[in-house]
Short mmCIF file of N, CA and C in Angstrom, two decimals:
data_model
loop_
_atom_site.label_atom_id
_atom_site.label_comp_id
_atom_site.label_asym_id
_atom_site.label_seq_id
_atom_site.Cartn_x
_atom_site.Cartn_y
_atom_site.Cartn_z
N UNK T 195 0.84 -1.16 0.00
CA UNK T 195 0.00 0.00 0.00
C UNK T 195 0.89 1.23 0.00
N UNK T 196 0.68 2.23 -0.58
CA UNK T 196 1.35 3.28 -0.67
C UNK T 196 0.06 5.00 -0.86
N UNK T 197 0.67 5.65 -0.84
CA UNK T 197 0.46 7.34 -0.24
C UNK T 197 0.94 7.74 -0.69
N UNK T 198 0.10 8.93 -2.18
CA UNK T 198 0.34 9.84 -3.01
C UNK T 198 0.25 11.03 -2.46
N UNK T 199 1.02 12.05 -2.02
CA UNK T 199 0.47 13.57 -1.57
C UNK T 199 0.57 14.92 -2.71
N UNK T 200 0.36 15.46 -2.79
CA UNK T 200 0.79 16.61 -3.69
C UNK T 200 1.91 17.53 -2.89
N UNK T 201 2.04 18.11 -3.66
CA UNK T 201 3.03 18.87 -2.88
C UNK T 201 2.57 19.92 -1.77
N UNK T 202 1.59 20.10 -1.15
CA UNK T 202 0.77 20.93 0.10
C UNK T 202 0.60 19.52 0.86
N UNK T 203 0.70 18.42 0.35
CA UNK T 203 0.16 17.32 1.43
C UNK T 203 -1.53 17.17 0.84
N UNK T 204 -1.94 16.08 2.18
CA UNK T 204 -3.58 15.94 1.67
C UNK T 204 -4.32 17.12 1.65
N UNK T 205 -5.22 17.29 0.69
CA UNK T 205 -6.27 18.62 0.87
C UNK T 205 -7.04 17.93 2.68
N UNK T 206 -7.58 19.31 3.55
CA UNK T 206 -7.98 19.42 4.60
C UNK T 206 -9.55 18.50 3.97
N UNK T 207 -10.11 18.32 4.85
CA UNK T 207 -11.53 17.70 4.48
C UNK T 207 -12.55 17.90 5.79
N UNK T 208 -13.22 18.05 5.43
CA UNK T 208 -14.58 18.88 6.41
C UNK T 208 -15.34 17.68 6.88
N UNK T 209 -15.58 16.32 6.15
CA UNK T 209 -16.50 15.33 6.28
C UNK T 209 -15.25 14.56 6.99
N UNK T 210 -14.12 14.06 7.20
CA UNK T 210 -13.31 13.63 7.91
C UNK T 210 -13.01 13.84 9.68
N UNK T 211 -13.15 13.20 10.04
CA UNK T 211 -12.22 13.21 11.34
C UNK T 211 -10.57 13.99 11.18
N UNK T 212 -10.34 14.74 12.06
CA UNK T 212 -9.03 15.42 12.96
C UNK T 212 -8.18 13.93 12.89
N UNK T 213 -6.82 13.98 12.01
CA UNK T 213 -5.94 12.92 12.05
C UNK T 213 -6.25 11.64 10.73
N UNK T 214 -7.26 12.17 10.19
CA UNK T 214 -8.29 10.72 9.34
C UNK T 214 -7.71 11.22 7.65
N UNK T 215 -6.77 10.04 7.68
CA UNK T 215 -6.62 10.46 5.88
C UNK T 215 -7.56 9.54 5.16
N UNK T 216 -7.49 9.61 3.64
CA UNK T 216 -7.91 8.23 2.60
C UNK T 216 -6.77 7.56 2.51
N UNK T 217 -7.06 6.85 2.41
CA UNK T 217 -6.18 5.90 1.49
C UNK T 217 -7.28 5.33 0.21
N UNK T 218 -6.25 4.20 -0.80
CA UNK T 218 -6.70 3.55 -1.67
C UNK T 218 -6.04 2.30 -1.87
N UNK T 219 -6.67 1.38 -1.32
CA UNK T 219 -6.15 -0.16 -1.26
C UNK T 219 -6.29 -0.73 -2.78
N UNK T 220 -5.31 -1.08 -3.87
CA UNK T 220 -5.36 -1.35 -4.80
C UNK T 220 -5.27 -3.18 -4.79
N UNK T 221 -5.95 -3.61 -5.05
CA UNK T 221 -6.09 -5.41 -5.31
C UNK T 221 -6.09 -6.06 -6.83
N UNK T 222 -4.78 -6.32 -6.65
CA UNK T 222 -4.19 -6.44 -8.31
C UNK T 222 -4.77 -8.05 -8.95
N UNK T 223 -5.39 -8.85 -7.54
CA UNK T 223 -5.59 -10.12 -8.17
C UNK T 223 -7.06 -10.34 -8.51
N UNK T 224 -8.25 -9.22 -7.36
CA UNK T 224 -9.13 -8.92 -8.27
C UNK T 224 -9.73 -7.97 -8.60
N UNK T 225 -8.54 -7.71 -9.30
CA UNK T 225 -8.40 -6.29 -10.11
C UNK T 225 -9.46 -5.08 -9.89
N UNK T 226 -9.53 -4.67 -8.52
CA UNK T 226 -10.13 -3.53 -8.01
C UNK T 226 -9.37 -2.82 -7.23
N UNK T 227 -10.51 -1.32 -7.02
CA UNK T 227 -9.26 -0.43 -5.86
C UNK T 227 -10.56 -0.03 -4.83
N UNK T 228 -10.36 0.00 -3.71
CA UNK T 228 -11.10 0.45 -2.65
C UNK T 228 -10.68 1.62 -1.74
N UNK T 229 -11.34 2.63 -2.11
CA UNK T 229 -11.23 3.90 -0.78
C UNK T 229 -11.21 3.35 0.53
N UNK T 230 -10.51 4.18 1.30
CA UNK T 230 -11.08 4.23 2.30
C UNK T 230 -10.15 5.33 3.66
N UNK T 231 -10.99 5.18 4.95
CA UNK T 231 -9.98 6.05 5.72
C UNK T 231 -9.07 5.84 6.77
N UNK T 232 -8.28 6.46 7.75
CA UNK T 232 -8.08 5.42 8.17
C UNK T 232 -6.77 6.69 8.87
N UNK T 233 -6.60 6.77 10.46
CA UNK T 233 -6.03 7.60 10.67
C UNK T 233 -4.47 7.23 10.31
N UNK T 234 -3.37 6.00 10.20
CA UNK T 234 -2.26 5.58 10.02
C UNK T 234 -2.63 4.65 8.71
N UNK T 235 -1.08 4.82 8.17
CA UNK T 235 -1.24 3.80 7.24
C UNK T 235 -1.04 2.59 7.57
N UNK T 236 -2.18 1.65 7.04
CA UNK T 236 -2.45 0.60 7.36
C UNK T 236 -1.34 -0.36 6.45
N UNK T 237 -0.68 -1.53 7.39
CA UNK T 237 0.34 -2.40 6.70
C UNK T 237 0.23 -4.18 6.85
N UNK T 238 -1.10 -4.34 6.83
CA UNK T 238 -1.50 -5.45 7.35
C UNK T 238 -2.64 -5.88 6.89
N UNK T 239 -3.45 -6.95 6.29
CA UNK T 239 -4.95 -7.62 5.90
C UNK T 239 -4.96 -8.24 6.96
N UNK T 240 -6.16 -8.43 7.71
CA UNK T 240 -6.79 -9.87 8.59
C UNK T 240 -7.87 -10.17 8.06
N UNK T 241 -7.74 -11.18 7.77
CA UNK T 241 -9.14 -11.61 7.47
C UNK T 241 -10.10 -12.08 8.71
N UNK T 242 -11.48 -11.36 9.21
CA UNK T 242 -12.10 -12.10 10.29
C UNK T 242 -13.17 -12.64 10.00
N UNK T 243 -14.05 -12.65 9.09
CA UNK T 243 -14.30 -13.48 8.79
C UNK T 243 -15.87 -13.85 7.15
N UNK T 244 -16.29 -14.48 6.96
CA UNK T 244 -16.60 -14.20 5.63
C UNK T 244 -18.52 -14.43 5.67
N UNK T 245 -18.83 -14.00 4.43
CA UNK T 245 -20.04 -13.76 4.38
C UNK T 245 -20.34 -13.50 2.85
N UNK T 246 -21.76 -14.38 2.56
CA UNK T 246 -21.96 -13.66 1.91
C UNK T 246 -21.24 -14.24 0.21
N UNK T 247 -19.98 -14.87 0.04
CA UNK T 247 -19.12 -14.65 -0.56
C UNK T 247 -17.93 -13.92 -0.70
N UNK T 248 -17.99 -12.82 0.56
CA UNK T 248 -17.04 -11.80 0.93
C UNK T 248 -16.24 -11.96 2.43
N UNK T 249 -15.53 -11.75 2.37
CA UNK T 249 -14.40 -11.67 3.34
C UNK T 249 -14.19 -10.32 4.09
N UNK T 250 -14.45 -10.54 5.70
CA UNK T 250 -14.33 -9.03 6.39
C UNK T 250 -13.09 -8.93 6.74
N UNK T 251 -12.41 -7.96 5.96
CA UNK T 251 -10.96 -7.46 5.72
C UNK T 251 -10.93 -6.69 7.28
N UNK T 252 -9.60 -6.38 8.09
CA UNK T 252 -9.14 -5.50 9.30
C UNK T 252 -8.20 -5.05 8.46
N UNK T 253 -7.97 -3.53 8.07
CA UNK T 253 -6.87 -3.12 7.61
C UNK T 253 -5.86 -2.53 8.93
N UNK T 254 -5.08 -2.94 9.19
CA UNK T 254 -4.19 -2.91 10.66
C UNK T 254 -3.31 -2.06 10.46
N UNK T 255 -2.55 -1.17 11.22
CA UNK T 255 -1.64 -0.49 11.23
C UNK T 255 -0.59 -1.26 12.27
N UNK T 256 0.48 -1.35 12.47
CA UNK T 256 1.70 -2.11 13.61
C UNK T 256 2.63 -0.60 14.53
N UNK T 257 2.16 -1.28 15.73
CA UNK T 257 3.08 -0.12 16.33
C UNK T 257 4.13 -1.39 16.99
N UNK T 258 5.43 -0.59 16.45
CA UNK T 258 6.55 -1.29 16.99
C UNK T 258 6.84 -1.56 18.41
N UNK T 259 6.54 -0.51 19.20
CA UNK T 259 6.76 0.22 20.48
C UNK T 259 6.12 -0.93 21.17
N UNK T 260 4.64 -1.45 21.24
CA UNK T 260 3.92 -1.74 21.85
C UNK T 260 3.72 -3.28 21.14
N UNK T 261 4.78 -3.20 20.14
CA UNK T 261 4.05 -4.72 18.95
C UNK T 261 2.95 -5.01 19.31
N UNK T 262 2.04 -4.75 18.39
CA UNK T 262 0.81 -4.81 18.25
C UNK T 262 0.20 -4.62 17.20
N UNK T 263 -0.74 -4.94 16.41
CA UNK T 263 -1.23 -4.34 15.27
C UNK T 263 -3.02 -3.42 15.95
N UNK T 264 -3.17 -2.43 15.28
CA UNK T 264 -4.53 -1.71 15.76
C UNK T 264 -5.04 -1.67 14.39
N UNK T 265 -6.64 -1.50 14.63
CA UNK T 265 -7.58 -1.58 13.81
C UNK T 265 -7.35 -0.12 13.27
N UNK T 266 -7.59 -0.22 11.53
CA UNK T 266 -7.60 1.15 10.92
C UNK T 266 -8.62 1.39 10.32
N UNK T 267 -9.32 0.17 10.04
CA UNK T 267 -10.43 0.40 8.78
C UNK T 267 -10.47 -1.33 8.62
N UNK T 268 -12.18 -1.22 7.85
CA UNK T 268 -12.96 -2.67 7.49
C UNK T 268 -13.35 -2.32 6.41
N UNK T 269 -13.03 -3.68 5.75
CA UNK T 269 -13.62 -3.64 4.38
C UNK T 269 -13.98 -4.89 4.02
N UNK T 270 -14.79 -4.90 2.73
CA UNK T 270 -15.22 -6.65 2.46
C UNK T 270 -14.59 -6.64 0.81
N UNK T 271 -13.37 -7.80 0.86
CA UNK T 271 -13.16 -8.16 -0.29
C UNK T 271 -14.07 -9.24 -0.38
N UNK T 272 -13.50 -9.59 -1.63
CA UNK T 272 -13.84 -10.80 -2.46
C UNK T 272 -12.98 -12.38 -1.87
N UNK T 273 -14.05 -13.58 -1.61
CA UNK T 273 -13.55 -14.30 -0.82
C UNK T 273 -12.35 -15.00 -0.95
N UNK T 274 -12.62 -14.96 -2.94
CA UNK T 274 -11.46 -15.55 -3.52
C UNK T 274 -9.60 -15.03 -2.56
N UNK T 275 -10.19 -13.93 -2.61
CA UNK T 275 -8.58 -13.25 -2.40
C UNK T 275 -7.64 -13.93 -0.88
N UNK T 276 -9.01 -14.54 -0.15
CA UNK T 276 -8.54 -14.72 1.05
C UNK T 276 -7.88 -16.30 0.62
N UNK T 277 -7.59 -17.18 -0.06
CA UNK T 277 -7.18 -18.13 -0.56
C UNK T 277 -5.62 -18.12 -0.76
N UNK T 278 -5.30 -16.44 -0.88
CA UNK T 278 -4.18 -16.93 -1.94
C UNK T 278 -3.21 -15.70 -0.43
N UNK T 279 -3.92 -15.36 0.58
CA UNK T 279 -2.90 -14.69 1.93
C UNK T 279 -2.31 -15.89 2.64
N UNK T 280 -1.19 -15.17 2.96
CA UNK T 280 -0.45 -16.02 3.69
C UNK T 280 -1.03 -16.18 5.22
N UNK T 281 -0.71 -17.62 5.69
CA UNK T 281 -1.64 -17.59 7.43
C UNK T 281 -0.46 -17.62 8.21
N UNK T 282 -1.04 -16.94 9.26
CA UNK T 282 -0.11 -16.45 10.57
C UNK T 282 -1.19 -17.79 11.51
N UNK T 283 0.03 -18.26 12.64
CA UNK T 283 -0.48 -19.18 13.72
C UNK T 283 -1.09 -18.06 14.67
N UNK T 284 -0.78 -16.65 15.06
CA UNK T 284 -0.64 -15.96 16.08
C UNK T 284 -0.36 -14.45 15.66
N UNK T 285 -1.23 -13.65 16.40
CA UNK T 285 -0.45 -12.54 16.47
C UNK T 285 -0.95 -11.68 17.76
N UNK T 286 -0.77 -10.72 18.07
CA UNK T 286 -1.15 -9.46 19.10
C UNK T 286 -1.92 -8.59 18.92
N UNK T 287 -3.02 -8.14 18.98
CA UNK T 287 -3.94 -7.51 18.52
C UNK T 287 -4.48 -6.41 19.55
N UNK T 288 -5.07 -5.17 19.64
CA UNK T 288 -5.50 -4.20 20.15
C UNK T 288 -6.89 -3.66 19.93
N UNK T 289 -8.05 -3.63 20.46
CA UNK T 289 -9.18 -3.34 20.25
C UNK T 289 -9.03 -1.40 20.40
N UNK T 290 -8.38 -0.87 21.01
CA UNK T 290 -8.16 0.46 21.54
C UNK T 290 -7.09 1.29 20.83
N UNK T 291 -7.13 2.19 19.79
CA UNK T 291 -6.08 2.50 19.22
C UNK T 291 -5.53 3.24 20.04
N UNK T 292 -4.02 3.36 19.97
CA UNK T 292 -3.34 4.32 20.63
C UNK T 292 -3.37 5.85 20.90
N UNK T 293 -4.59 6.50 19.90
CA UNK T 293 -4.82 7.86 19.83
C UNK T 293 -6.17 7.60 20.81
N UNK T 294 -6.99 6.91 20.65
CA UNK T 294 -8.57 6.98 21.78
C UNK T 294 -7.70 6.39 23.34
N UNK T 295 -6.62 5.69 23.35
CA UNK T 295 -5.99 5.42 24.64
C UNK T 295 -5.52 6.69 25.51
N UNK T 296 -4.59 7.38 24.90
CA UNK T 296 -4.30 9.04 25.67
C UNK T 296 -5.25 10.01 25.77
N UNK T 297 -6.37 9.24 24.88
CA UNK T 297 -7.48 10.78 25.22
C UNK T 297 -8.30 10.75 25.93
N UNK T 298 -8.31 9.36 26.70
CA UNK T 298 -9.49 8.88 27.25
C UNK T 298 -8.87 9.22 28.60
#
């Protein structure tokens, strides 16, 4: 996943959250692109679980500090796609992102 800016950075956005960029998740195997937002860039798929024919995507961000991955954004691919990710036995997970943790 990658982050195009212009040269001012992202335009400000009024319908957004304080800290909340887009992104655009591009899926080259079935061949679509999906908006979406998401305060960090997200570096991680989970798949949790499917429906439907579709797969409920966790787009995760990883904080090193705390190893952990936090929730950035949900999306529903296509189920096919979940076939061809690699499986993890385990990982560390966070229901509380680190920005609603200090503010609370």
């Amino acid at each position: 996943m990658g982050e195009s800016l212009g040269a001012d950075g992202p335009a400000p956005s009024t319908e957004m959250g304080q800290g909340v960029r887009q992104f655009t998740l591009i899926d080259t195997f079935a061949l679509s692109a999906m908006e979406f937002e998401a305060r960090r860039p997200p570096n991680i798929v989970v798949a949790a679980g499917r429906e439907r024919g579709f797969v409920r995507a966790l787009l995760c961000s990883y904080d090193a500090d705390s190893n952990r991955f936090s929730k950035e954004s949900v999306l529903r691919m296509a189920a096919t796609v979940l076939d061809r990710m690699p499986k993890m036995d385990e990982f560390k997970f966070t229901l509380i992102s680190p920005v609603e943790a200090t503010t609370v």
